[in-house]
PDB file of C-alpha atoms in Angstrom:
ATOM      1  CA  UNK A   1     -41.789 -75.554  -9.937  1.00  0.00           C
ATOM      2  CA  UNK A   2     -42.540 -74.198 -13.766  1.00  0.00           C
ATOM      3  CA  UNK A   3     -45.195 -71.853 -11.713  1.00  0.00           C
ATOM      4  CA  UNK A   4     -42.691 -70.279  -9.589  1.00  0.00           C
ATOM      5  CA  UNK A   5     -40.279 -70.003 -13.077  1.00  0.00           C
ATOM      6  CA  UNK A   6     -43.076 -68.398 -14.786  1.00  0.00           C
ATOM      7  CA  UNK A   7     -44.019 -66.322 -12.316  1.00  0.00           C
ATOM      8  CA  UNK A   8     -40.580 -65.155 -11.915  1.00  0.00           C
ATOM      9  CA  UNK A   9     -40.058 -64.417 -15.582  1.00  0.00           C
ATOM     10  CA  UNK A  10     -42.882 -62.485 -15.832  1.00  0.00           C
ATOM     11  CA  UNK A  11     -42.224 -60.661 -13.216  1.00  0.00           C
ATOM     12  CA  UNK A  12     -38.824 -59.524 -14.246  1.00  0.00           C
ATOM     13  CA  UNK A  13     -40.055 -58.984 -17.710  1.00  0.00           C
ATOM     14  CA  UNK A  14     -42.475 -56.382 -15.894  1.00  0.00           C
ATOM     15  CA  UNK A  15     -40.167 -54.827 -13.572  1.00  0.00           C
ATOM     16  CA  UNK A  16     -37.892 -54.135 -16.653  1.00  0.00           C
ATOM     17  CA  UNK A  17     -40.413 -52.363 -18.628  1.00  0.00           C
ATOM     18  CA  UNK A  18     -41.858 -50.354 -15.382  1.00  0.00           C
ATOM     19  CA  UNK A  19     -37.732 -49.471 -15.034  1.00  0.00           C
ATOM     20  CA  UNK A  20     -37.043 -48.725 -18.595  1.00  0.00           C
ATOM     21  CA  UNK A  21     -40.568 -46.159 -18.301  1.00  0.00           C
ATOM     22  CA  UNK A  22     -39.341 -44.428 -15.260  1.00  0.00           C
ATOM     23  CA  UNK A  23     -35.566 -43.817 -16.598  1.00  0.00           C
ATOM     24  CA  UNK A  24     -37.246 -42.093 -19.586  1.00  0.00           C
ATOM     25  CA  UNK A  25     -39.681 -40.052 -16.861  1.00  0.00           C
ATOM     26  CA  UNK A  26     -36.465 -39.135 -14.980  1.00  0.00           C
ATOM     27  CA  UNK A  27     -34.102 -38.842 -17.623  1.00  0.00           C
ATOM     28  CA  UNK A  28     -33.933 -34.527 -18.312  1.00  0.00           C
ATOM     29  CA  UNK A  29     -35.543 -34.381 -22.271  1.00  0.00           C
ATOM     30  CA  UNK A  30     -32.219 -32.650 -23.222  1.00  0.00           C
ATOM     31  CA  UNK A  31     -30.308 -35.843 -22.777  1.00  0.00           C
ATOM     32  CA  UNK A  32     -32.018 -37.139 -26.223  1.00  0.00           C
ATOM     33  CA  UNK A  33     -28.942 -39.940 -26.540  1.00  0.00           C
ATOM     34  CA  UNK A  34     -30.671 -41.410 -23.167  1.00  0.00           C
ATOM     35  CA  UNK A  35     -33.791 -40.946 -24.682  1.00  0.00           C
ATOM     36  CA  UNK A  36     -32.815 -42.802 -27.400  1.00  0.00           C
ATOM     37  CA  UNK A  37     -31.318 -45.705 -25.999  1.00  0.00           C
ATOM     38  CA  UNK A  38     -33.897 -46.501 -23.376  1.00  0.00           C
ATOM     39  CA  UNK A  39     -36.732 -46.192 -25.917  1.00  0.00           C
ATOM     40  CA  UNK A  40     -34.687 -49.284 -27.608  1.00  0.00           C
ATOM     41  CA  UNK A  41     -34.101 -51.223 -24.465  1.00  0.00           C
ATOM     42  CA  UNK A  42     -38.181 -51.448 -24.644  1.00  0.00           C
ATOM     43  CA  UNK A  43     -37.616 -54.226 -26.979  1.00  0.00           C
ATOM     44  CA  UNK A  44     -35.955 -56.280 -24.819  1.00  0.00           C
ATOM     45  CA  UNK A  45     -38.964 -57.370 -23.009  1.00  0.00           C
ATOM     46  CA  UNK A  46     -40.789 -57.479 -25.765  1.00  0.00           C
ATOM     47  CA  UNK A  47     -38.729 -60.298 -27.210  1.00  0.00           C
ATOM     48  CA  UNK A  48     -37.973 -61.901 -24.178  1.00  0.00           C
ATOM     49  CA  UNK A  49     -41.681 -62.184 -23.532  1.00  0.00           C
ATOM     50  CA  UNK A  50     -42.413 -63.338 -27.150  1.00  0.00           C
ATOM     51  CA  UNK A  51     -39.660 -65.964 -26.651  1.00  0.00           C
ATOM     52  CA  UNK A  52     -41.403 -67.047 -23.788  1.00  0.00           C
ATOM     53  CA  UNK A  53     -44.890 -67.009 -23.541  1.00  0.00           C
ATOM     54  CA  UNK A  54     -45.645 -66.641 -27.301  1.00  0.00           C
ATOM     55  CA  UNK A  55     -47.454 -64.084 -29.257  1.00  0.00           C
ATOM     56  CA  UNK A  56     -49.814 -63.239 -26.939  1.00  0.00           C
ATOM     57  CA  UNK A  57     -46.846 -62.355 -24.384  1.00  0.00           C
ATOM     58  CA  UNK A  58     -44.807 -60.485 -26.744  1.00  0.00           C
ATOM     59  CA  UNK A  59     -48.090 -58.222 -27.659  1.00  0.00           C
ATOM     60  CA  UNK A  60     -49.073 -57.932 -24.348  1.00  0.00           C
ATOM     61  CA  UNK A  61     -45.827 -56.651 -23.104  1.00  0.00           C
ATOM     62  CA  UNK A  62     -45.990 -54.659 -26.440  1.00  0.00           C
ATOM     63  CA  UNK A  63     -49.201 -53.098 -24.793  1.00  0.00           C
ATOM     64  CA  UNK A  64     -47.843 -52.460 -21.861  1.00  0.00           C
ATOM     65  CA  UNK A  65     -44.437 -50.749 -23.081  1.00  0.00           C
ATOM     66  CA  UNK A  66     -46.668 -48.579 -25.783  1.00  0.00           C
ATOM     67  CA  UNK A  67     -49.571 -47.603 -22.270  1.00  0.00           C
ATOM     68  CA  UNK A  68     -45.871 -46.622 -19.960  1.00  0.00           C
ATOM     69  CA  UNK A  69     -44.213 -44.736 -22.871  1.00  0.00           C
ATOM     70  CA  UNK A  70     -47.011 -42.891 -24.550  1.00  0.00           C
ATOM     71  CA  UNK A  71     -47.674 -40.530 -21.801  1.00  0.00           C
ATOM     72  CA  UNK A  72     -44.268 -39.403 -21.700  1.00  0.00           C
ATOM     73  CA  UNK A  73     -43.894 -38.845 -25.392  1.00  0.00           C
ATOM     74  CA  UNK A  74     -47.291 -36.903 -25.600  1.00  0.00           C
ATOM     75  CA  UNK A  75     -46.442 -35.144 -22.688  1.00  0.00           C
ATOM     76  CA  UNK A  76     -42.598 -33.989 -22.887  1.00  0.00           C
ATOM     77  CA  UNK A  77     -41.854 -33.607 -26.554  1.00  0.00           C
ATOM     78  CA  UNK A  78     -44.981 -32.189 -27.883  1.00  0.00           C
ATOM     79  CA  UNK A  79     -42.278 -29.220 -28.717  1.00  0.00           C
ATOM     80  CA  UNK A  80     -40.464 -31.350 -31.139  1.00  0.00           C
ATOM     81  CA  UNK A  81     -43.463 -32.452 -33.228  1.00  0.00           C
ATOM     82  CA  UNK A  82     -41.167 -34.141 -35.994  1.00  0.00           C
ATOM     83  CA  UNK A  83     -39.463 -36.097 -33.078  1.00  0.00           C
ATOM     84  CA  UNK A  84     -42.511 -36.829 -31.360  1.00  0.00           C
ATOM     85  CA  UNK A  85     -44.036 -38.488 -34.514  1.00  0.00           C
ATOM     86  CA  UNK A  86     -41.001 -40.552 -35.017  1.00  0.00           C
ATOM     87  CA  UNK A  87     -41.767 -41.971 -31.179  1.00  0.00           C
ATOM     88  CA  UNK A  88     -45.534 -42.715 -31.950  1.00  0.00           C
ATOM     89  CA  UNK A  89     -44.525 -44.646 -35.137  1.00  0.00           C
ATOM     90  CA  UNK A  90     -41.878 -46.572 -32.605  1.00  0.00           C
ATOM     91  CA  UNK A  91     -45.075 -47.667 -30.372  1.00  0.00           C
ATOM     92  CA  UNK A  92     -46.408 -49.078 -33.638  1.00  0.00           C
ATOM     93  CA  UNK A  93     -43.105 -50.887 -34.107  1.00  0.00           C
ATOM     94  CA  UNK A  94     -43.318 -52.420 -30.702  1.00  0.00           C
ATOM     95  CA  UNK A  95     -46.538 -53.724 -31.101  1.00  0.00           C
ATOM     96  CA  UNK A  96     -45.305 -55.922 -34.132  1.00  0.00           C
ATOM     97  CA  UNK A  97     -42.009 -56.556 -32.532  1.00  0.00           C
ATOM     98  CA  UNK A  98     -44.518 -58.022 -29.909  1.00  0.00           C
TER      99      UNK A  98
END
């Protein structure tokens, strides 16, 4: 029975990170506000895996989070460099979060 728990946490735990990557991949880059508030629902997952399967959870959803978002910040705000630096330095932020 713990299996089928486990397996069901960490399966929502994914499925909210792969959901939180695809509203910023669908989400128009001149809704920044969006932008802003799904890069910060990231860390919900984060925790909740920390909380859960340790430190190695938390940094592994960490991973995963940074691998999803990173595309989409080197990709779709390479205009706004200053912005785009603040976003890298947020992947850092996850990773110790994690």
């Amino acid at each position: 029975m713990e299996k089928v728990k486990s397996l069901r946490w960490s399966l929502a735990i994914v499925a909210s990170v792969a959901l939180i990557s695809w509203l910023h991949y669908v989400t128009s880059f001149r809704s920044i506000e969006l932008h802003e508030i799904f890069q910060r629902l990231y860390y919900l997952p984060i925790v909740v895996a920390a909380v859960i399967y340790g430190a190695k959870g938390g940094v592994a959803i960490a991973v995963l989070s940074a691998i999803l978002f990173l595309p989409h910040v080197a990709l779709g705000w390479h205009a706004w460099p200053i912005f785009q630096l603040g976003q890298y330095a947020e992947v850092f932020v996850f990773i110790l979060v994690g």
